Amino acid sequence: MMASNTEIQIKENGVLDDTSLDVAAAESFLQKSMAIILEDAVKKAVDVRQKVCEWRSPEELKDLLDLELREDGESETRILQRCRDAIRYSVKTTHPHFFNQLYAGLEPYSMAASFITEALKPSVYTYEVSPVFTLMEDAVLRKIIQVLGWEEGDGIFNAGGSMSNMYAMNLARYRCFPEIKEHGNSAAPRLVVFTSQECHYSISKAAALMGIGTKNVIVVPADKRGKMIPSALEEQIKSAKNEGAVPFMVNATAGTTVLGAFDPIDEIADICEKYKLWLHVDACWGGAVILSNKHKHLMKGIQRVNSVAWNPHKMLMACLQCSAFLVRDKTRLLQHCHSARASYLFQQDKFYDLSYDTGDKSVQCSRKPDAFKFWLMWKALGTRELEHRVDRALVMARYLAEQMKKREGFKLVMEPEFANVCFWYIPPSLRDLPDCPEFWKKLHNVAPLIKERMMKKGSMMVGYQPHGGRANFFRMVVISPQVSKQDMDFVLDEIHSLGMDL
Amino acid sequence: MMASNTEIQIKENGVLDDTSLDVAAAESFLQKSMAIILEDAVKKAVDVRQKVCEWRSPEELKDLLDLELREDGESETRILQRCRDAIRYSVKTTHPHFFNQLYAGLEPYSMAASFITEALKPSVYTYEVSPVFTLMEDAVLRKIIQVLGWEEGDGIFNAGGSMSNMYAMNLARYRCFPEIKEHGNSAAPRLVVFTSQECHYSISKAAALMGIGTKNVIVVPADKRGKMIPSALEEQIKSAKNEGAVPFMVNATAGTTVLGAFDPIDEIADICEKYKLWLHVDACWGGAVILSNKHKHLMKGIQRVNSVAWNPHKMLMACLQCSAFLVRDKTRLLQHCHSARASYLFQQDKFYDLSYDTGDKSVQCSRKPDAFKFWLMWKALGTRELEHRVDRALVMARYLAEQMKKREGFKLVMEPEFANVCFWYIPPSLRDLPDCPEFWKKLHNVAPLIKERMMKKGSMMVGYQPHGGRANFFRMVVISPQVSKQDMDFVLDEIHSLGMDL
């Protein structure tokens, strides 16, 4: 229609001349922003003398950031200032005093790999658009499979461990009832999955999303250290079967979120073999122990399981996100379970070996090359240094626990077996109270108040939570080799100083 | 146990002294790697005189990259070389002659934002760890909701459009049958969802994963332009109901992957209202037209739909991934549908307004601050420039179509209505053949051969695919303002030069 109107045509084509991006200006902007990033988001962020965070309430921060998006754009100077502000008011998760999550610290090789992928903007689905990252993902997966002691296997990097756990549940379901892929769960019996009370909440989220239902996630009791009790699991399996439900999967956790507990994989595997259930291990947090000759006994039996989720972005410090899902299988289950065979993306008449087009193993379409972040740091550090990092984290946990025993007012929730050190700080005002409900009720309020004070001061960040019937307690986790014994002493001094008047 | 053994204790604590990360060395490495990135992955990558890709077969590339992960680490020099190699053999998706996917080009502001988030390593689930990015996500979502013409709404940024489409399906199901979250689909009737034959494959993948089943995705015929036929939709709904199935959602597509077709949202909304069905619009590719006064008519009726998936990483060039999911709702459906209320992360006794802890709206746990990439570029460019970018892409499509009409051997599959220009190149040897099966069979082989040649030469990348009964054709999409009319002429010359002897 427009084509027949030459005048409009010419006018419109004018648009094609006047808007070419000024590439030189873009490069110059990137250079300037990079200088800011290296100075403020790397150098200053990891400097122990700087704050972990510069706390502002949501209302204050909204004012400071001027969030509104307008008709007109802004100058380069203004945008560079916005970069500085975004960094300034963000939490510095690479700071040596950030202990708030199960990730922390600066890992330069992985960070460089991140920057490279952001600049190249690849999506890993076909070899033709991601040749390098496809091969690197394959190499990393193969290496992990070898470390796990599996003879064969397949895998994929996902956007987080929650997704990996969901993949496990989908594969487990597909193995039992492949027809569900086409016909849905409504044609199937009531399927049930088993997991311990200490498991990550993603198991429940996966069951909800997958049409299995959160009530069909059967919670198995854990012992006082937080480990699943195998005999209780078997009880639950029997009782579910008696009710007419169909068990199809057990999720064991290697490194629970709060207590850092490892479920006894070998004993659980015996039960799974007996009842022909898929055994998945959520090792997102604890999986790194497999690299440690000293600590890999925590995952004894891992060579027998069906699938594993492991996040190198946690203990091994790969940049967020770096989440591997592995399946012990040689039947291309991942492909069969997830494939949709989109002909516009996975053309069958390409000129190279199509087994390198891995995208149809995923439920995502575009997918980031997260494996590269792990590959580059593994190359730089070697397996030995990765092992050392794990060992060091566990020595640090024990050091911290010992220091707490030497100090008044610190009480361990339990002796650490892994990297999680869970403890209460008891202010002087509560120290003489007897161990009664009143004491615990008062103690419950202490951690949130200390947390508020440390955030507002910006001196450090440590997570706390209630847990089962327990009053709020802190969970310390030291991941980064930046963190020294002196930092541990600082943490304990600081908690005391923030909470002594409570 | 160890604690009682002083000797071992002291030896082990030694580990805490000798491994502190050398922060200065890390910073220096990052500085050097950044210089390489700016030179090779930005400057050279966008230079039209350079190759789009340096093709190597998987076997050759494996040798070149030395992928094996070893016990010992490598020197800084070696690792910097690995960075250079990873960049060198990767496809340059920011190159002006990369047209292979629905994303392309250099967007410097968004890229700077990406770099910042990679350096800061935030995860957006609680305000306390991601204050800045939580507020920015909220600001961007609010702005999009306003642009969509909705009075209220909620949303979240996801790891890709496939996930956004899955969120839509889960919300739609939850609205009809909230009990499925707890009890699963096996207790529910057979649910069915409707989508056109041209829709993205993620609809089918979502149905498979969610226990709905791919056979319960009812495919509605499209007209010859690729738009869903509303009367056919209504037929299908009636017929599904007659069979005892329960329709709960219609997926309309705004900008289909291959043809760039827009389903008629307004007419589909009439039908959805009549049958009380959730209307989701997969606008991952086409959603940007909403910013264009000239082209937003393509999404007429968008103010009536229940949810929208839109990827600013496509036409608007935000860095990968940047995928928004929006829901027109004020009942906190997203929260109710997805929440698992993990007490260790979403503590209820924090000192700030907990409505800023948005993580429980997601099925992920750690989640990247993708909204920031869009926020910063929107600030820098203003709505006006975003609109201009959309308008320009569509003018470019028309320009390209007109040029093809002027040249021998190029045949449009159809006149473009949006940014997708679909066409065959017919080599001289086929030009005199009559329009018979033999002709199409031969033509079917042309695009794959030209594609192979352009990859091996590295001169450009354009996607091709078969489509319905049609022989393989190319799909050109021009997104980036880097790309000029001259580049279009180059593309046509190059295709001719690569394919003229076929």
PDB file of N, CA, C and O in Angstrom, chain A residues 3 12 19 34 62 68 93 105 120-121 128 173 182 185 205 209 211 215 294 321 347 349 356 362 366 379 388 392 398 451 464 472, chain B residues 12 19 34 62 68 93 105 120-121 128 173 182 185 205 209 211 215 294 321 347 349 356 362 366 379 388 392 398 402 451 464 472:
ATOM      1  N   ALA A   3       3.977   1.298  -0.575  1.00  0.00           N
ATOM      2  CA  ALA A   3       4.925   1.190  -1.673  1.00  0.00           C
ATOM      3  C   ALA A   3       4.435   1.906  -2.927  1.00  0.00           C
ATOM      4  O   ALA A   3       5.224   2.411  -3.709  1.00  0.00           O
ATOM      5  N   GLU A  12       9.644   8.300   4.370  1.00  0.00           N
ATOM      6  CA  GLU A  12       9.863   7.291   5.403  1.00  0.00           C
ATOM      7  C   GLU A  12      11.262   6.706   5.336  1.00  0.00           C
ATOM      8  O   GLU A  12      11.872   6.451   6.359  1.00  0.00           O
ATOM      9  N   THR A  19      19.301   7.910  11.668  1.00  0.00           N
ATOM     10  CA  THR A  19      19.328   7.392  13.036  1.00  0.00           C
ATOM     11  C   THR A  19      20.416   6.376  13.298  1.00  0.00           C
ATOM     12  O   THR A  19      20.412   5.746  14.333  1.00  0.00           O
ATOM     13  N   MET A  34      32.668   1.479  32.140  1.00  0.00           N
ATOM     14  CA  MET A  34      33.510   0.397  32.633  1.00  0.00           C
ATOM     15  C   MET A  34      34.492   0.888  33.673  1.00  0.00           C
ATOM     16  O   MET A  34      34.752   0.196  34.669  1.00  0.00           O
ATOM     17  N   LYS A  62      13.608   5.815  46.473  1.00  0.00           N
ATOM     18  CA  LYS A  62      12.839   6.236  45.286  1.00  0.00           C
ATOM     19  C   LYS A  62      13.147   7.684  44.942  1.00  0.00           C
ATOM     20  O   LYS A  62      13.319   8.032  43.775  1.00  0.00           O
ATOM     21  N   GLU A  68      11.375   7.611  37.482  1.00  0.00           N
ATOM     22  CA  GLU A  68      10.407   7.781  36.394  1.00  0.00           C
ATOM     23  C   GLU A  68      11.036   7.729  34.998  1.00  0.00           C
ATOM     24  O   GLU A  68      12.104   8.288  34.764  1.00  0.00           O
ATOM     25  N   THR A  93      27.572  -7.488  47.337  1.00  0.00           N
ATOM     26  CA  THR A  93      27.615  -8.915  47.700  1.00  0.00           C
ATOM     27  C   THR A  93      29.025  -9.492  47.578  1.00  0.00           C
ATOM     28  O   THR A  93      29.274 -10.609  48.014  1.00  0.00           O
ATOM     29  N   GLY A 105      31.253 -12.898  47.614  1.00  0.00           N
ATOM     30  CA  GLY A 105      32.655 -12.779  47.250  1.00  0.00           C
ATOM     31  C   GLY A 105      32.935 -12.497  45.783  1.00  0.00           C
ATOM     32  O   GLY A 105      32.087 -12.635  44.903  1.00  0.00           O
ATOM     33  N   LEU A 120      28.878 -10.130  24.261  1.00  0.00           N
ATOM     34  CA  LEU A 120      28.624 -10.901  23.032  1.00  0.00           C
ATOM     35  C   LEU A 120      27.143 -11.215  22.827  1.00  0.00           C
ATOM     36  O   LEU A 120      26.717 -11.516  21.711  1.00  0.00           O
ATOM     37  N   LYS A 121      26.369 -11.187  23.899  1.00  0.00           N
ATOM     38  CA  LYS A 121      24.931 -11.471  23.827  1.00  0.00           C
ATOM     39  C   LYS A 121      24.595 -12.777  23.090  1.00  0.00           C
ATOM     40  O   LYS A 121      23.828 -12.763  22.125  1.00  0.00           O
ATOM     41  N   GLU A 128      25.227 -23.025  15.804  1.00  0.00           N
ATOM     42  CA  GLU A 128      25.564 -21.958  14.860  1.00  0.00           C
ATOM     43  C   GLU A 128      25.628 -20.582  15.522  1.00  0.00           C
ATOM     44  O   GLU A 128      26.441 -19.768  15.136  1.00  0.00           O
ATOM     45  N   ARG A 173       8.868 -37.818  36.382  1.00  0.00           N
ATOM     46  CA  ARG A 173       7.481 -38.082  35.973  1.00  0.00           C
ATOM     47  C   ARG A 173       7.436 -38.690  34.573  1.00  0.00           C
ATOM     48  O   ARG A 173       6.697 -39.634  34.308  1.00  0.00           O
ATOM     49  N   GLU A 182       1.988 -35.564  26.734  1.00  0.00           N
ATOM     50  CA  GLU A 182       0.936 -35.259  25.755  1.00  0.00           C
ATOM     51  C   GLU A 182      -0.447 -35.088  26.386  1.00  0.00           C
ATOM     52  O   GLU A 182      -1.226 -34.247  25.962  1.00  0.00           O
ATOM     53  N   ASN A 185      -1.659 -34.487  33.452  1.00  0.00           N
ATOM     54  CA  ASN A 185      -1.830 -35.251  34.689  1.00  0.00           C
ATOM     55  C   ASN A 185      -3.264 -35.683  34.934  1.00  0.00           C
ATOM     56  O   ASN A 185      -3.502 -36.559  35.753  1.00  0.00           O
ATOM     57  N   LYS A 205       7.343 -25.483  45.002  1.00  0.00           N
ATOM     58  CA  LYS A 205       6.977 -24.619  43.868  1.00  0.00           C
ATOM     59  C   LYS A 205       6.890 -25.432  42.574  1.00  0.00           C
ATOM     60  O   LYS A 205       6.012 -25.203  41.739  1.00  0.00           O
ATOM     61  N   LEU A 209       3.575 -25.835  40.157  1.00  0.00           N
ATOM     62  CA  LEU A 209       3.584 -25.446  38.751  1.00  0.00           C
ATOM     63  C   LEU A 209       3.330 -26.643  37.835  1.00  0.00           C
ATOM     64  O   LEU A 209       2.650 -26.531  36.818  1.00  0.00           O
ATOM     65  N   GLY A 211       1.537 -29.169  38.169  1.00  0.00           N
ATOM     66  CA  GLY A 211       0.231 -29.820  38.240  1.00  0.00           C
ATOM     67  C   GLY A 211       0.252 -31.090  39.074  1.00  0.00           C
ATOM     68  O   GLY A 211      -0.621 -31.947  38.950  1.00  0.00           O
ATOM     69  N   LYS A 215       0.306 -30.576  48.053  1.00  0.00           N
ATOM     70  CA  LYS A 215      -0.078 -31.594  49.049  1.00  0.00           C
ATOM     71  C   LYS A 215       0.424 -32.977  48.655  1.00  0.00           C
ATOM     72  O   LYS A 215       0.382 -33.905  49.469  1.00  0.00           O
ATOM     73  N   LYS A 294      38.425 -34.782  51.284  1.00  0.00           N
ATOM     74  CA  LYS A 294      38.174 -34.851  52.717  1.00  0.00           C
ATOM     75  C   LYS A 294      36.683 -34.905  53.051  1.00  0.00           C
ATOM     76  O   LYS A 294      36.277 -35.526  54.028  1.00  0.00           O
ATOM     77  N   GLN A 321      23.953 -16.265  37.359  1.00  0.00           N
ATOM     78  CA  GLN A 321      23.657 -17.551  37.905  1.00  0.00           C
ATOM     79  C   GLN A 321      24.510 -18.600  37.214  1.00  0.00           C
ATOM     80  O   GLN A 321      24.850 -18.449  36.053  1.00  0.00           O
ATOM     81  N   GLN A 347      16.405 -26.517  12.611  1.00  0.00           N
ATOM     82  CA  GLN A 347      16.280 -27.032  11.251  1.00  0.00           C
ATOM     83  C   GLN A 347      17.026 -28.353  11.123  1.00  0.00           C
ATOM     84  O   GLN A 347      18.131 -28.495  11.660  1.00  0.00           O
ATOM     85  N   ASP A 349      18.035 -29.672   8.266  1.00  0.00           N
ATOM     86  CA  ASP A 349      18.876 -29.765   7.074  1.00  0.00           C
ATOM     87  C   ASP A 349      20.114 -28.876   7.166  1.00  0.00           C
ATOM     88  O   ASP A 349      20.618 -28.374   6.185  1.00  0.00           O
ATOM     89  N   TYR A 356      24.814 -31.052  18.306  1.00  0.00           N
ATOM     90  CA  TYR A 356      25.343 -29.877  18.994  1.00  0.00           C
ATOM     91  C   TYR A 356      24.305 -28.776  19.188  1.00  0.00           C
ATOM     92  O   TYR A 356      24.587 -27.759  19.816  1.00  0.00           O
ATOM     93  N   SER A 362      15.962 -27.903  26.810  1.00  0.00           N
ATOM     94  CA  SER A 362      15.565 -26.892  27.794  1.00  0.00           C
ATOM     95  C   SER A 362      14.092 -26.566  27.676  1.00  0.00           C
ATOM     96  O   SER A 362      13.501 -26.717  26.614  1.00  0.00           O
ATOM     97  N   SER A 366      15.591 -18.724  24.641  1.00  0.00           N
ATOM     98  CA  SER A 366      16.920 -18.155  24.791  1.00  0.00           C
ATOM     99  C   SER A 366      17.449 -18.538  26.187  1.00  0.00           C
ATOM    100  O   SER A 366      16.700 -18.594  27.155  1.00  0.00           O
ATOM    101  N   LYS A 379      39.475 -23.404  34.666  1.00  0.00           N
ATOM    102  CA  LYS A 379      40.745 -23.359  33.937  1.00  0.00           C
ATOM    103  C   LYS A 379      41.786 -22.571  34.727  1.00  0.00           C
ATOM    104  O   LYS A 379      42.953 -22.961  34.821  1.00  0.00           O
ATOM    105  N   HIS A 388      40.428 -26.827  47.483  1.00  0.00           N
ATOM    106  CA  HIS A 388      40.952 -26.048  48.606  1.00  0.00           C
ATOM    107  C   HIS A 388      39.900 -25.071  49.122  1.00  0.00           C
ATOM    108  O   HIS A 388      39.765 -24.852  50.326  1.00  0.00           O
ATOM    109  N   ARG A 392      38.559 -25.010  52.845  1.00  0.00           N
ATOM    110  CA  ARG A 392      38.738 -23.791  53.627  1.00  0.00           C
ATOM    111  C   ARG A 392      37.412 -23.313  54.229  1.00  0.00           C
ATOM    112  O   ARG A 392      37.358 -22.886  55.378  1.00  0.00           O
ATOM    113  N   ARG A 398      34.375 -24.287  61.260  1.00  0.00           N
ATOM    114  CA  ARG A 398      34.767 -24.849  62.544  1.00  0.00           C
ATOM    115  C   ARG A 398      35.476 -23.812  63.416  1.00  0.00           C
ATOM    116  O   ARG A 398      35.260 -23.724  64.619  1.00  0.00           O
ATOM    117  N   LYS A 451      19.959  -7.292  63.151  1.00  0.00           N
ATOM    118  CA  LYS A 451      19.991  -7.204  61.679  1.00  0.00           C
ATOM    119  C   LYS A 451      19.648  -5.792  61.225  1.00  0.00           C
ATOM    120  O   LYS A 451      20.330  -5.236  60.354  1.00  0.00           O
ATOM    121  N   TYR A 464      19.289 -14.219  59.144  1.00  0.00           N
ATOM    122  CA  TYR A 464      18.690 -14.901  60.301  1.00  0.00           C
ATOM    123  C   TYR A 464      17.361 -15.485  59.864  1.00  0.00           C
ATOM    124  O   TYR A 464      16.817 -15.111  58.812  1.00  0.00           O
ATOM    125  N   ASN A 472      14.355 -17.179  66.312  1.00  0.00           N
ATOM    126  CA  ASN A 472      15.250 -16.613  65.300  1.00  0.00           C
ATOM    127  C   ASN A 472      16.722 -16.803  65.658  1.00  0.00           C
ATOM    128  O   ASN A 472      17.142 -16.442  66.752  1.00  0.00           O
TER     129      ASN A 472
ATOM    130  N   GLU B  12      44.788 -27.052  60.767  1.00  0.00           N
ATOM    131  CA  GLU B  12      43.700 -26.730  59.842  1.00  0.00           C
ATOM    132  C   GLU B  12      43.451 -25.232  59.770  1.00  0.00           C
ATOM    133  O   GLU B  12      43.175 -24.692  58.706  1.00  0.00           O
ATOM    134  N   THR B  19      45.396 -18.508  52.172  1.00  0.00           N
ATOM    135  CA  THR B  19      44.696 -18.529  50.892  1.00  0.00           C
ATOM    136  C   THR B  19      43.908 -17.274  50.581  1.00  0.00           C
ATOM    137  O   THR B  19      43.129 -17.267  49.657  1.00  0.00           O
ATOM    138  N   MET B  34      38.915  -6.551  30.846  1.00  0.00           N
ATOM    139  CA  MET B  34      37.964  -5.560  30.353  1.00  0.00           C
ATOM    140  C   MET B  34      38.489  -4.842  29.119  1.00  0.00           C
ATOM    141  O   MET B  34      37.730  -4.544  28.195  1.00  0.00           O
ATOM    142  N   LYS B  62      36.922 -27.701  19.152  1.00  0.00           N
ATOM    143  CA  LYS B  62      37.339 -28.388  20.375  1.00  0.00           C
ATOM    144  C   LYS B  62      38.859 -28.388  20.495  1.00  0.00           C
ATOM    145  O   LYS B  62      39.411 -28.169  21.562  1.00  0.00           O
ATOM    146  N   GLU B  68      39.517 -29.173  28.086  1.00  0.00           N
ATOM    147  CA  GLU B  68      39.656 -30.017  29.277  1.00  0.00           C
ATOM    148  C   GLU B  68      39.953 -29.237  30.562  1.00  0.00           C
ATOM    149  O   GLU B  68      40.754 -28.311  30.564  1.00  0.00           O
ATOM    150  N   THR B  93      26.874 -11.248  17.785  1.00  0.00           N
ATOM    151  CA  THR B  93      25.442 -10.926  17.592  1.00  0.00           C
ATOM    152  C   THR B  93      25.214  -9.412  17.563  1.00  0.00           C
ATOM    153  O   THR B  93      24.124  -8.960  17.231  1.00  0.00           O
ATOM    154  N   GLY B 105      22.378  -6.471  17.577  1.00  0.00           N
ATOM    155  CA  GLY B 105      22.843  -5.106  17.725  1.00  0.00           C
ATOM    156  C   GLY B 105      23.394  -4.718  19.080  1.00  0.00           C
ATOM    157  O   GLY B 105      23.188  -5.386  20.087  1.00  0.00           O
ATOM    158  N   LEU B 120      28.101  -6.593  40.541  1.00  0.00           N
ATOM    159  CA  LEU B 120      27.488  -6.517  41.880  1.00  0.00           C
ATOM    160  C   LEU B 120      26.902  -7.843  42.343  1.00  0.00           C
ATOM    161  O   LEU B 120      26.691  -8.054  43.527  1.00  0.00           O
ATOM    162  N   LYS B 121      26.607  -8.728  41.404  1.00  0.00           N
ATOM    163  CA  LYS B 121      26.033 -10.039  41.719  1.00  0.00           C
ATOM    164  C   LYS B 121      24.809  -9.981  42.646  1.00  0.00           C
ATOM    165  O   LYS B 121      24.802 -10.626  43.698  1.00  0.00           O
ATOM    166  N   GLU B 128      16.171  -6.124  50.949  1.00  0.00           N
ATOM    167  CA  GLU B 128      17.417  -5.930  51.695  1.00  0.00           C
ATOM    168  C   GLU B 128      18.656  -6.271  50.882  1.00  0.00           C
ATOM    169  O   GLU B 128      19.678  -5.622  51.040  1.00  0.00           O
ATOM    170  N   ARG B 173      -4.725 -20.998  34.999  1.00  0.00           N
ATOM    171  CA  ARG B 173      -5.198 -22.227  35.635  1.00  0.00           C
ATOM    172  C   ARG B 173      -5.574 -21.970  37.086  1.00  0.00           C
ATOM    173  O   ARG B 173      -6.608 -22.432  37.571  1.00  0.00           O
ATOM    174  N   GLU B 182      -2.531 -26.994  45.238  1.00  0.00           N
ATOM    175  CA  GLU B 182      -2.313 -27.964  46.323  1.00  0.00           C
ATOM    176  C   GLU B 182      -2.525 -29.415  45.895  1.00  0.00           C
ATOM    177  O   GLU B 182      -1.812 -30.308  46.331  1.00  0.00           O
ATOM    178  N   ASN B 185      -3.279 -31.591  39.066  1.00  0.00           N
ATOM    179  CA  ASN B 185      -4.228 -31.734  37.968  1.00  0.00           C
ATOM    180  C   ASN B 185      -4.995 -33.049  37.999  1.00  0.00           C
ATOM    181  O   ASN B 185      -6.026 -33.172  37.340  1.00  0.00           O
ATOM    182  N   LYS B 205       5.573 -26.336  25.293  1.00  0.00           N
ATOM    183  CA  LYS B 205       6.499 -26.753  26.353  1.00  0.00           C
ATOM    184  C   LYS B 205       5.902 -26.492  27.739  1.00  0.00           C
ATOM    185  O   LYS B 205       6.064 -27.296  28.658  1.00  0.00           O
ATOM    186  N   LEU B 209       5.177 -29.323  30.646  1.00  0.00           N
ATOM    187  CA  LEU B 209       5.772 -29.234  31.984  1.00  0.00           C
ATOM    188  C   LEU B 209       4.704 -29.099  33.070  1.00  0.00           C
ATOM    189  O   LEU B 209       4.822 -29.665  34.152  1.00  0.00           O
ATOM    190  N   GLY B 211       1.827 -30.294  33.310  1.00  0.00           N
ATOM    191  CA  GLY B 211       0.904 -31.409  33.511  1.00  0.00           C
ATOM    192  C   GLY B 211      -0.434 -31.189  32.839  1.00  0.00           C
ATOM    193  O   GLY B 211      -1.437 -31.817  33.184  1.00  0.00           O
ATOM    194  N   LYS B 215      -1.296 -32.351  23.966  1.00  0.00           N
ATOM    195  CA  LYS B 215      -2.500 -32.614  23.164  1.00  0.00           C
ATOM    196  C   LYS B 215      -3.675 -31.761  23.640  1.00  0.00           C
ATOM    197  O   LYS B 215      -4.707 -31.686  22.961  1.00  0.00           O
ATOM    198  N   LYS B 294       2.193   5.055  15.556  1.00  0.00           N
ATOM    199  CA  LYS B 294       1.854   4.639  14.209  1.00  0.00           C
ATOM    200  C   LYS B 294       1.452   3.172  14.121  1.00  0.00           C
ATOM    201  O   LYS B 294       0.612   2.799  13.301  1.00  0.00           O
ATOM    202  N   GLN B 321      19.160 -11.494  29.167  1.00  0.00           N
ATOM    203  CA  GLN B 321      17.748 -11.570  28.849  1.00  0.00           C
ATOM    204  C   GLN B 321      17.027 -10.405  29.506  1.00  0.00           C
ATOM    205  O   GLN B 321      17.415  -9.993  30.590  1.00  0.00           O
ATOM    206  N   GLN B 347      11.407 -13.450  55.844  1.00  0.00           N
ATOM    207  CA  GLN B 347      11.094 -13.298  57.260  1.00  0.00           C
ATOM    208  C   GLN B 347       9.989 -12.252  57.422  1.00  0.00           C
ATOM    209  O   GLN B 347      10.007 -11.212  56.763  1.00  0.00           O
ATOM    210  N   ASP B 349       9.358 -10.634  60.224  1.00  0.00           N
ATOM    211  CA  ASP B 349       9.626  -9.650  61.281  1.00  0.00           C
ATOM    212  C   ASP B 349      10.738  -8.691  60.894  1.00  0.00           C
ATOM    213  O   ASP B 349      11.477  -8.195  61.729  1.00  0.00           O
ATOM    214  N   TYR B 356       7.939  -4.985  49.527  1.00  0.00           N
ATOM    215  CA  TYR B 356       9.080  -4.820  48.625  1.00  0.00           C
ATOM    216  C   TYR B 356       9.893  -6.117  48.449  1.00  0.00           C
ATOM    217  O   TYR B 356      10.831  -6.151  47.662  1.00  0.00           O
ATOM    218  N   SER B 362       7.810 -15.289  42.146  1.00  0.00           N
ATOM    219  CA  SER B 362       8.546 -16.013  41.116  1.00  0.00           C
ATOM    220  C   SER B 362       8.575 -17.501  41.411  1.00  0.00           C
ATOM    221  O   SER B 362       8.448 -17.915  42.557  1.00  0.00           O
ATOM    222  N   SER B 366      16.913 -17.496  43.218  1.00  0.00           N
ATOM    223  CA  SER B 366      17.727 -16.354  42.787  1.00  0.00           C
ATOM    224  C   SER B 366      17.270 -15.930  41.390  1.00  0.00           C
ATOM    225  O   SER B 366      16.891 -16.759  40.572  1.00  0.00           O
ATOM    226  N   LYS B 379      15.920   5.447  30.334  1.00  0.00           N
ATOM    227  CA  LYS B 379      16.343   6.746  30.851  1.00  0.00           C
ATOM    228  C   LYS B 379      17.205   7.475  29.816  1.00  0.00           C
ATOM    229  O   LYS B 379      17.062   8.670  29.587  1.00  0.00           O
ATOM    230  N   HIS B 388      10.881   5.604  18.019  1.00  0.00           N
ATOM    231  CA  HIS B 388      11.579   5.796  16.755  1.00  0.00           C
ATOM    232  C   HIS B 388      12.233   4.493  16.283  1.00  0.00           C
ATOM    233  O   HIS B 388      12.236   4.170  15.093  1.00  0.00           O
ATOM    234  N   ARG B 392      11.421   2.748  12.838  1.00  0.00           N
ATOM    235  CA  ARG B 392      12.517   2.541  11.892  1.00  0.00           C
ATOM    236  C   ARG B 392      12.614   1.079  11.448  1.00  0.00           C
ATOM    237  O   ARG B 392      12.829   0.790  10.271  1.00  0.00           O
ATOM    238  N   ARG B 398       9.991  -2.501   5.136  1.00  0.00           N
ATOM    239  CA  ARG B 398       9.334  -2.141   3.881  1.00  0.00           C
ATOM    240  C   ARG B 398      10.363  -1.812   2.799  1.00  0.00           C
ATOM    241  O   ARG B 398      10.204  -2.184   1.639  1.00  0.00           O
ATOM    242  N   GLU B 402      10.749  -3.693  -0.805  1.00  0.00           N
ATOM    243  CA  GLU B 402      10.720  -2.969  -2.088  1.00  0.00           C
ATOM    244  C   GLU B 402      11.965  -3.271  -2.920  1.00  0.00           C
ATOM    245  O   GLU B 402      11.894  -3.431  -4.128  1.00  0.00           O
ATOM    246  N   LYS B 451      23.059 -20.567   3.402  1.00  0.00           N
ATOM    247  CA  LYS B 451      23.374 -20.376   4.822  1.00  0.00           C
ATOM    248  C   LYS B 451      24.743 -20.972   5.157  1.00  0.00           C
ATOM    249  O   LYS B 451      25.556 -20.341   5.834  1.00  0.00           O
ATOM    250  N   TYR B 464      16.852 -19.136   8.264  1.00  0.00           N
ATOM    251  CA  TYR B 464      15.896 -19.691   7.306  1.00  0.00           C
ATOM    252  C   TYR B 464      15.101 -20.789   8.000  1.00  0.00           C
ATOM    253  O   TYR B 464      15.498 -21.266   9.078  1.00  0.00           O
ATOM    254  N   ASN B 472      11.855 -24.082   2.341  1.00  0.00           N
ATOM    255  CA  ASN B 472      12.752 -23.230   3.133  1.00  0.00           C
ATOM    256  C   ASN B 472      12.827 -21.813   2.578  1.00  0.00           C
ATOM    257  O   ASN B 472      13.097 -21.618   1.391  1.00  0.00           O
TER     258      ASN B 472
END
